[in-house]
Every structure is written in C-alpha cells, then in structure tokens.
Amino acid sequence: IDFNATNVVINVSELAPAQLRLSYVADFEVMQRSAVPEAANIIKIEIYGVHAAANNIDYMLNKHHGFPLWKDVGKADLRIYGRGMDIGVLMEPVLEKTSTSKTTSEATGGLAVIDSKCVIHGLDLKLYDTKHDWMYTVIGPIVRSMLKSRIENSIAESIKSWDLTASIPVPEKV
C-alpha cells in the first residue's frame, strides 16, 4: 500500500499535556560475594492528556496488490480528543569513560531510552472529497483502528530511536 499525506498542519495550541509525571527509581542489589552493590537507575517520564488536531490533510492511497485494488485521493481531518494521548518513556543514565592516555580519562554521559509506549484514547477521523465516500462510512471504524495503531507505534518507535547518550556534560571533578 502506498500512502502519502501532504498539507499536514498540527494545531500546536492543543499539544500541551494535562499532566506530566517524572519519576526516578534507584534499585540496589547487594550480592553476597561482591563488595560493590549493583545499581539500576531508571527515569520514567509519563505525559497524559495530549490533544492534537490536523485539518484539511490531502491524502493519496494506492493499494496495488491483493483484492480489492484500490486507489483514492481526498481530504481528512484528524483529532485526538477526550482523554487524549498518553506517552510513557523509560530511560537510564549512562556514563562512559574513555581513556585519552595512560593517566587521564574523559567521561561522557547521557540517557539511554529503554522503552516507550503511546496510547491514544480518543481518535476522530473524518474523510471527505474522496472517490468512495460511501465506502468509508462502512469501513470507517476499521480505518480508524488501523490509523490509531500506526500512530501509536510510530510515536513509540520514534522515541526509542532517540540518541541521548552524548547530551549531558559530565564534570571532570565534583
């Protein structure tokens, strides 16, 4: 399936979340034979109630394999509403030391994204100016469900791909 969307303008006045929660958990595990305890530090960011809207999106759809073959163009309005969208990110601090010579070393640090999740609670999709308006009335719930799943997965995968490992300066001496 080929899909192309243009003229996508997201209304940013609705992007502010209703709630932002930041948690930090330090978990120490002391091994019987180890003098130094192993530590796990997790940073959890949770964003709740993000709303967004995009109107007059021009789209083109071309399904050229399988049955039925399907080609369509039209316009769409997309809205994330109600409880909105929730986004969760798990990260851990990373500190790497690099030896520059036998006597000196340099430290770099940052955050490694461990996992992310996105859940959309309310999604409204209105398609118009299409060649098959009547068909979207019938299969609209299926299209909305597929779109919701794809948006959730795209946002979660995009967050997982963030490279934050060289973004935090580490002081030489504390």
PDB file of C-alpha atoms in Angstrom:
ATOM      1  CA  ILE A   1       0.000   0.000   0.000  1.00  0.00           C
ATOM      2  CA  ASP A   2       1.320   3.395  -0.975  1.00  0.00           C
ATOM      3  CA  PHE A   3       0.123   6.229   1.224  1.00  0.00           C
ATOM      4  CA  ASN A   4       1.066   9.874   1.006  1.00  0.00           C
ATOM      5  CA  ALA A   5      -0.208  12.768   3.108  1.00  0.00           C
ATOM      6  CA  THR A   6       0.571  16.412   2.435  1.00  0.00           C
ATOM      7  CA  ASN A   7      -0.559  19.717   3.884  1.00  0.00           C
ATOM      8  CA  VAL A   8      -0.354  18.274   7.416  1.00  0.00           C
ATOM      9  CA  VAL A   9      -0.529  21.163   9.869  1.00  0.00           C
ATOM     10  CA  ILE A  10      -0.905  20.173  13.533  1.00  0.00           C
ATOM     11  CA  ASN A  11      -2.696  22.639  15.789  1.00  0.00           C
ATOM     12  CA  VAL A  12       0.021  23.178  18.434  1.00  0.00           C
ATOM     13  CA  SER A  13      -2.228  25.114  20.795  1.00  0.00           C
ATOM     14  CA  GLU A  14      -3.692  21.770  21.865  1.00  0.00           C
ATOM     15  CA  LEU A  15      -0.406  19.879  22.339  1.00  0.00           C
ATOM     16  CA  ALA A  16       0.205  20.886  25.970  1.00  0.00           C
ATOM     17  CA  PRO A  17      -0.351  17.832  28.183  1.00  0.00           C
ATOM     18  CA  ALA A  18      -2.884  17.765  31.001  1.00  0.00           C
ATOM     19  CA  GLN A  19      -0.387  16.087  33.340  1.00  0.00           C
ATOM     20  CA  LEU A  20       3.359  15.412  33.359  1.00  0.00           C
ATOM     21  CA  ARG A  21       4.877  12.953  35.815  1.00  0.00           C
ATOM     22  CA  LEU A  22       8.621  12.424  36.299  1.00  0.00           C
ATOM     23  CA  SER A  23       9.849   9.534  38.484  1.00  0.00           C
ATOM     24  CA  TYR A  24      13.323   8.407  39.435  1.00  0.00           C
ATOM     25  CA  VAL A  25      13.934   4.932  40.884  1.00  0.00           C
ATOM     26  CA  ALA A  26      17.269   3.696  42.223  1.00  0.00           C
ATOM     27  CA  ASP A  27      17.391  -0.041  42.819  1.00  0.00           C
ATOM     28  CA  PHE A  28      20.372  -1.555  44.610  1.00  0.00           C
ATOM     29  CA  GLU A  29      21.083  -5.258  44.659  1.00  0.00           C
ATOM     30  CA  VAL A  30      23.757  -6.444  47.060  1.00  0.00           C
ATOM     31  CA  MET A  31      25.417  -9.707  46.035  1.00  0.00           C
ATOM     32  CA  GLN A  32      26.901 -11.884  48.759  1.00  0.00           C
ATOM     33  CA  ARG A  33      30.327 -12.195  47.125  1.00  0.00           C
ATOM     34  CA  SER A  34      30.513  -8.722  45.668  1.00  0.00           C
ATOM     35  CA  ALA A  35      31.983  -5.814  47.607  1.00  0.00           C
ATOM     36  CA  VAL A  36      30.230  -3.269  45.359  1.00  0.00           C
ATOM     37  CA  PRO A  37      26.434  -3.373  45.056  1.00  0.00           C
ATOM     38  CA  GLU A  38      24.942  -3.358  41.569  1.00  0.00           C
ATOM     39  CA  ALA A  39      22.682  -0.394  40.954  1.00  0.00           C
ATOM     40  CA  ALA A  40      19.941   0.250  38.439  1.00  0.00           C
ATOM     41  CA  ASN A  41      18.702   3.805  37.954  1.00  0.00           C
ATOM     42  CA  ILE A  42      15.524   4.347  35.972  1.00  0.00           C
ATOM     43  CA  ILE A  43      13.957   7.628  34.912  1.00  0.00           C
ATOM     44  CA  LYS A  44      10.299   7.404  33.980  1.00  0.00           C
ATOM     45  CA  ILE A  45       8.513  10.217  32.166  1.00  0.00           C
ATOM     46  CA  GLU A  46       4.754   9.995  31.736  1.00  0.00           C
ATOM     47  CA  ILE A  47       2.745  12.519  29.761  1.00  0.00           C
ATOM     48  CA  TYR A  48      -1.044  12.364  29.971  1.00  0.00           C
ATOM     49  CA  GLY A  49      -3.827  14.055  28.053  1.00  0.00           C
ATOM     50  CA  VAL A  50      -2.090  15.324  24.920  1.00  0.00           C
ATOM     51  CA  HIS A  51      -4.642  16.642  22.407  1.00  0.00           C
ATOM     52  CA  ALA A  52      -3.918  17.399  18.766  1.00  0.00           C
ATOM     53  CA  ALA A  53      -5.826  18.335  15.645  1.00  0.00           C
ATOM     54  CA  ALA A  54      -4.924  18.480  11.967  1.00  0.00           C
ATOM     55  CA  ASN A  55      -7.419  19.685   9.364  1.00  0.00           C
ATOM     56  CA  ASN A  56      -7.539  19.640   5.565  1.00  0.00           C
ATOM     57  CA  ILE A  57      -4.888  16.928   5.161  1.00  0.00           C
ATOM     58  CA  ASP A  58      -4.529  15.982   1.490  1.00  0.00           C
ATOM     59  CA  TYR A  59      -4.003  12.247   1.101  1.00  0.00           C
ATOM     60  CA  MET A  60      -3.419   9.710  -1.644  1.00  0.00           C
ATOM     61  CA  LEU A  61      -3.886   5.966  -1.195  1.00  0.00           C
ATOM     62  CA  ASN A  62      -2.908   3.284  -3.703  1.00  0.00           C
ATOM     63  CA  LYS A  63      -3.381  -0.409  -2.872  1.00  0.00           C
ATOM     64  CA  HIS A  64      -1.885  -2.195  -5.846  1.00  0.00           C
ATOM     65  CA  HIS A  65      -1.618  -5.794  -4.523  1.00  0.00           C
ATOM     66  CA  GLY A  66      -4.298  -8.245  -3.443  1.00  0.00           C
ATOM     67  CA  PHE A  67      -8.041  -7.832  -3.615  1.00  0.00           C
ATOM     68  CA  PRO A  68      -9.532  -5.318  -3.990  1.00  0.00           C
ATOM     69  CA  LEU A  69      -7.202  -2.995  -5.881  1.00  0.00           C
ATOM     70  CA  TRP A  70      -7.902   0.463  -4.557  1.00  0.00           C
ATOM     71  CA  LYS A  71      -6.851   3.969  -5.465  1.00  0.00           C
ATOM     72  CA  ASP A  72      -8.199   7.076  -3.807  1.00  0.00           C
ATOM     73  CA  VAL A  73      -7.452  10.721  -3.097  1.00  0.00           C
ATOM     74  CA  GLY A  74      -9.206  13.067  -0.740  1.00  0.00           C
ATOM     75  CA  LYS A  75      -9.041  15.193   2.358  1.00  0.00           C
ATOM     76  CA  ALA A  76      -9.030  14.250   6.031  1.00  0.00           C
ATOM     77  CA  ASP A  77      -9.498  15.885   9.415  1.00  0.00           C
ATOM     78  CA  LEU A  78      -7.786  14.165  12.339  1.00  0.00           C
ATOM     79  CA  ARG A  79      -8.392  14.871  16.004  1.00  0.00           C
ATOM     80  CA  ILE A  80      -7.060  13.317  19.221  1.00  0.00           C
ATOM     81  CA  TYR A  81      -9.640  14.237  21.848  1.00  0.00           C
ATOM     82  CA  GLY A  82     -11.231  13.265  25.179  1.00  0.00           C
ATOM     83  CA  ARG A  83      -8.617  11.632  27.415  1.00  0.00           C
ATOM     84  CA  GLY A  84      -6.223  12.349  24.563  1.00  0.00           C
ATOM     85  CA  MET A  85      -2.925  10.560  24.132  1.00  0.00           C
ATOM     86  CA  ASP A  86      -0.623   9.214  26.850  1.00  0.00           C
ATOM     87  CA  ILE A  87       3.119   8.785  26.290  1.00  0.00           C
ATOM     88  CA  GLY A  88       5.499   6.936  28.602  1.00  0.00           C
ATOM     89  CA  VAL A  89       9.296   6.796  28.353  1.00  0.00           C
ATOM     90  CA  LEU A  90      11.735   4.708  30.430  1.00  0.00           C
ATOM     91  CA  MET A  91      15.362   5.855  30.410  1.00  0.00           C
ATOM     92  CA  GLU A  92      18.525   5.061  32.301  1.00  0.00           C
ATOM     93  CA  PRO A  93      21.548   7.274  32.897  1.00  0.00           C
ATOM     94  CA  VAL A  94      24.665   6.218  31.011  1.00  0.00           C
ATOM     95  CA  LEU A  95      28.203   7.169  31.968  1.00  0.00           C
ATOM     96  CA  GLU A  96      31.088   6.091  29.777  1.00  0.00           C
ATOM     97  CA  LYS A  97      34.745   6.729  30.465  1.00  0.00           C
ATOM     98  CA  THR A  98      37.141   6.943  27.593  1.00  0.00           C
ATOM     99  CA  SER A  99      40.878   6.722  28.190  1.00  0.00           C
ATOM    100  CA  THR A 100      42.721   9.519  26.427  1.00  0.00           C
ATOM    101  CA  SER A 101      46.103   8.360  27.711  1.00  0.00           C
ATOM    102  CA  LYS A 102      47.511   6.130  30.463  1.00  0.00           C
ATOM    103  CA  THR A 103      46.926   8.732  33.153  1.00  0.00           C
ATOM    104  CA  THR A 104      43.867  10.683  32.003  1.00  0.00           C
ATOM    105  CA  SER A 105      40.351   9.750  31.043  1.00  0.00           C
ATOM    106  CA  GLU A 106      37.346  11.612  29.751  1.00  0.00           C
ATOM    107  CA  ALA A 107      33.757  10.938  30.745  1.00  0.00           C
ATOM    108  CA  THR A 108      30.672  11.322  28.595  1.00  0.00           C
ATOM    109  CA  GLY A 109      27.161  10.787  29.766  1.00  0.00           C
ATOM    110  CA  GLY A 110      23.586  10.871  28.743  1.00  0.00           C
ATOM    111  CA  LEU A 111      20.382   8.915  28.789  1.00  0.00           C
ATOM    112  CA  ALA A 112      19.587   5.648  27.058  1.00  0.00           C
ATOM    113  CA  VAL A 113      15.939   5.083  26.139  1.00  0.00           C
ATOM    114  CA  ILE A 114      14.959   1.634  27.393  1.00  0.00           C
ATOM    115  CA  ASP A 115      11.319   1.566  26.364  1.00  0.00           C
ATOM    116  CA  SER A 116       8.476   3.813  25.283  1.00  0.00           C
ATOM    117  CA  LYS A 117       4.749   3.462  24.927  1.00  0.00           C
ATOM    118  CA  CYS A 118       1.998   5.538  23.362  1.00  0.00           C
ATOM    119  CA  VAL A 119      -1.739   5.063  23.891  1.00  0.00           C
ATOM    120  CA  ILE A 120      -4.410   7.076  22.097  1.00  0.00           C
ATOM    121  CA  HIS A 121      -7.719   7.046  23.967  1.00  0.00           C
ATOM    122  CA  GLY A 122      -9.813   9.081  21.545  1.00  0.00           C
ATOM    123  CA  LEU A 123      -9.206   9.419  17.801  1.00  0.00           C
ATOM    124  CA  ASP A 124     -11.615  11.032  15.364  1.00  0.00           C
ATOM    125  CA  LEU A 125     -11.031  10.761  11.616  1.00  0.00           C
ATOM    126  CA  LYS A 126     -13.226  12.454   9.047  1.00  0.00           C
ATOM    127  CA  LEU A 127     -12.607  11.705   5.356  1.00  0.00           C
ATOM    128  CA  TYR A 128     -14.197  13.843   2.650  1.00  0.00           C
ATOM    129  CA  ASP A 129     -13.819  14.817  -1.007  1.00  0.00           C
ATOM    130  CA  THR A 130     -12.968  11.187  -1.766  1.00  0.00           C
ATOM    131  CA  LYS A 131     -13.941   8.947  -4.664  1.00  0.00           C
ATOM    132  CA  HIS A 132     -15.510   6.431  -2.266  1.00  0.00           C
ATOM    133  CA  ASP A 133     -17.308   8.428   0.471  1.00  0.00           C
ATOM    134  CA  TRP A 134     -19.946   5.716   0.967  1.00  0.00           C
ATOM    135  CA  MET A 135     -17.304   3.016   1.498  1.00  0.00           C
ATOM    136  CA  TYR A 136     -15.528   4.977   4.256  1.00  0.00           C
ATOM    137  CA  THR A 137     -18.842   5.192   6.103  1.00  0.00           C
ATOM    138  CA  VAL A 138     -18.945   1.380   6.157  1.00  0.00           C
ATOM    139  CA  ILE A 139     -15.251   0.650   6.889  1.00  0.00           C
ATOM    140  CA  GLY A 140     -14.563   3.822   8.911  1.00  0.00           C
ATOM    141  CA  PRO A 141     -14.131   2.007  12.257  1.00  0.00           C
ATOM    142  CA  ILE A 142     -11.555  -0.353  10.723  1.00  0.00           C
ATOM    143  CA  VAL A 143      -9.635   2.537   9.141  1.00  0.00           C
ATOM    144  CA  ARG A 144      -9.655   4.468  12.461  1.00  0.00           C
ATOM    145  CA  SER A 145      -8.432   1.420  14.374  1.00  0.00           C
ATOM    146  CA  MET A 146      -5.590   0.814  11.898  1.00  0.00           C
ATOM    147  CA  LEU A 147      -4.612   4.503  11.903  1.00  0.00           C
ATOM    148  CA  LYS A 148      -4.690   4.670  15.713  1.00  0.00           C
ATOM    149  CA  SER A 149      -2.415   1.629  15.974  1.00  0.00           C
ATOM    150  CA  ARG A 150       0.015   3.006  13.390  1.00  0.00           C
ATOM    151  CA  ILE A 151       0.236   6.418  15.067  1.00  0.00           C
ATOM    152  CA  GLU A 152       0.832   4.792  18.480  1.00  0.00           C
ATOM    153  CA  ASN A 153       3.563   2.511  17.093  1.00  0.00           C
ATOM    154  CA  SER A 154       5.216   5.311  15.096  1.00  0.00           C
ATOM    155  CA  ILE A 155       5.460   7.609  18.123  1.00  0.00           C
ATOM    156  CA  ALA A 156       6.763   4.826  20.405  1.00  0.00           C
ATOM    157  CA  GLU A 157       9.369   3.696  17.857  1.00  0.00           C
ATOM    158  CA  SER A 158      10.446   7.268  17.175  1.00  0.00           C
ATOM    159  CA  ILE A 159      11.073   7.844  20.896  1.00  0.00           C
ATOM    160  CA  LYS A 160      13.001   4.552  21.167  1.00  0.00           C
ATOM    161  CA  SER A 161      15.329   5.757  18.413  1.00  0.00           C
ATOM    162  CA  TRP A 162      16.361   8.916  20.299  1.00  0.00           C
ATOM    163  CA  ASP A 163      20.108   9.098  20.929  1.00  0.00           C
ATOM    164  CA  LEU A 164      20.611  10.984  24.172  1.00  0.00           C
ATOM    165  CA  THR A 165      23.904   9.349  25.175  1.00  0.00           C
ATOM    166  CA  ALA A 166      26.103  12.342  24.422  1.00  0.00           C
ATOM    167  CA  SER A 167      23.749  15.072  25.506  1.00  0.00           C
ATOM    168  CA  ILE A 168      24.692  15.581  29.160  1.00  0.00           C
ATOM    169  CA  PRO A 169      28.042  17.184  30.000  1.00  0.00           C
ATOM    170  CA  VAL A 170      29.876  15.372  32.795  1.00  0.00           C
ATOM    171  CA  PRO A 171      32.099  17.493  35.066  1.00  0.00           C
ATOM    172  CA  GLU A 172      35.724  16.390  35.456  1.00  0.00           C
ATOM    173  CA  LYS A 173      35.694  16.764  39.243  1.00  0.00           C
ATOM    174  CA  VAL A 174      32.816  17.066  41.611  1.00  0.00           C
TER     175      VAL A 174
END
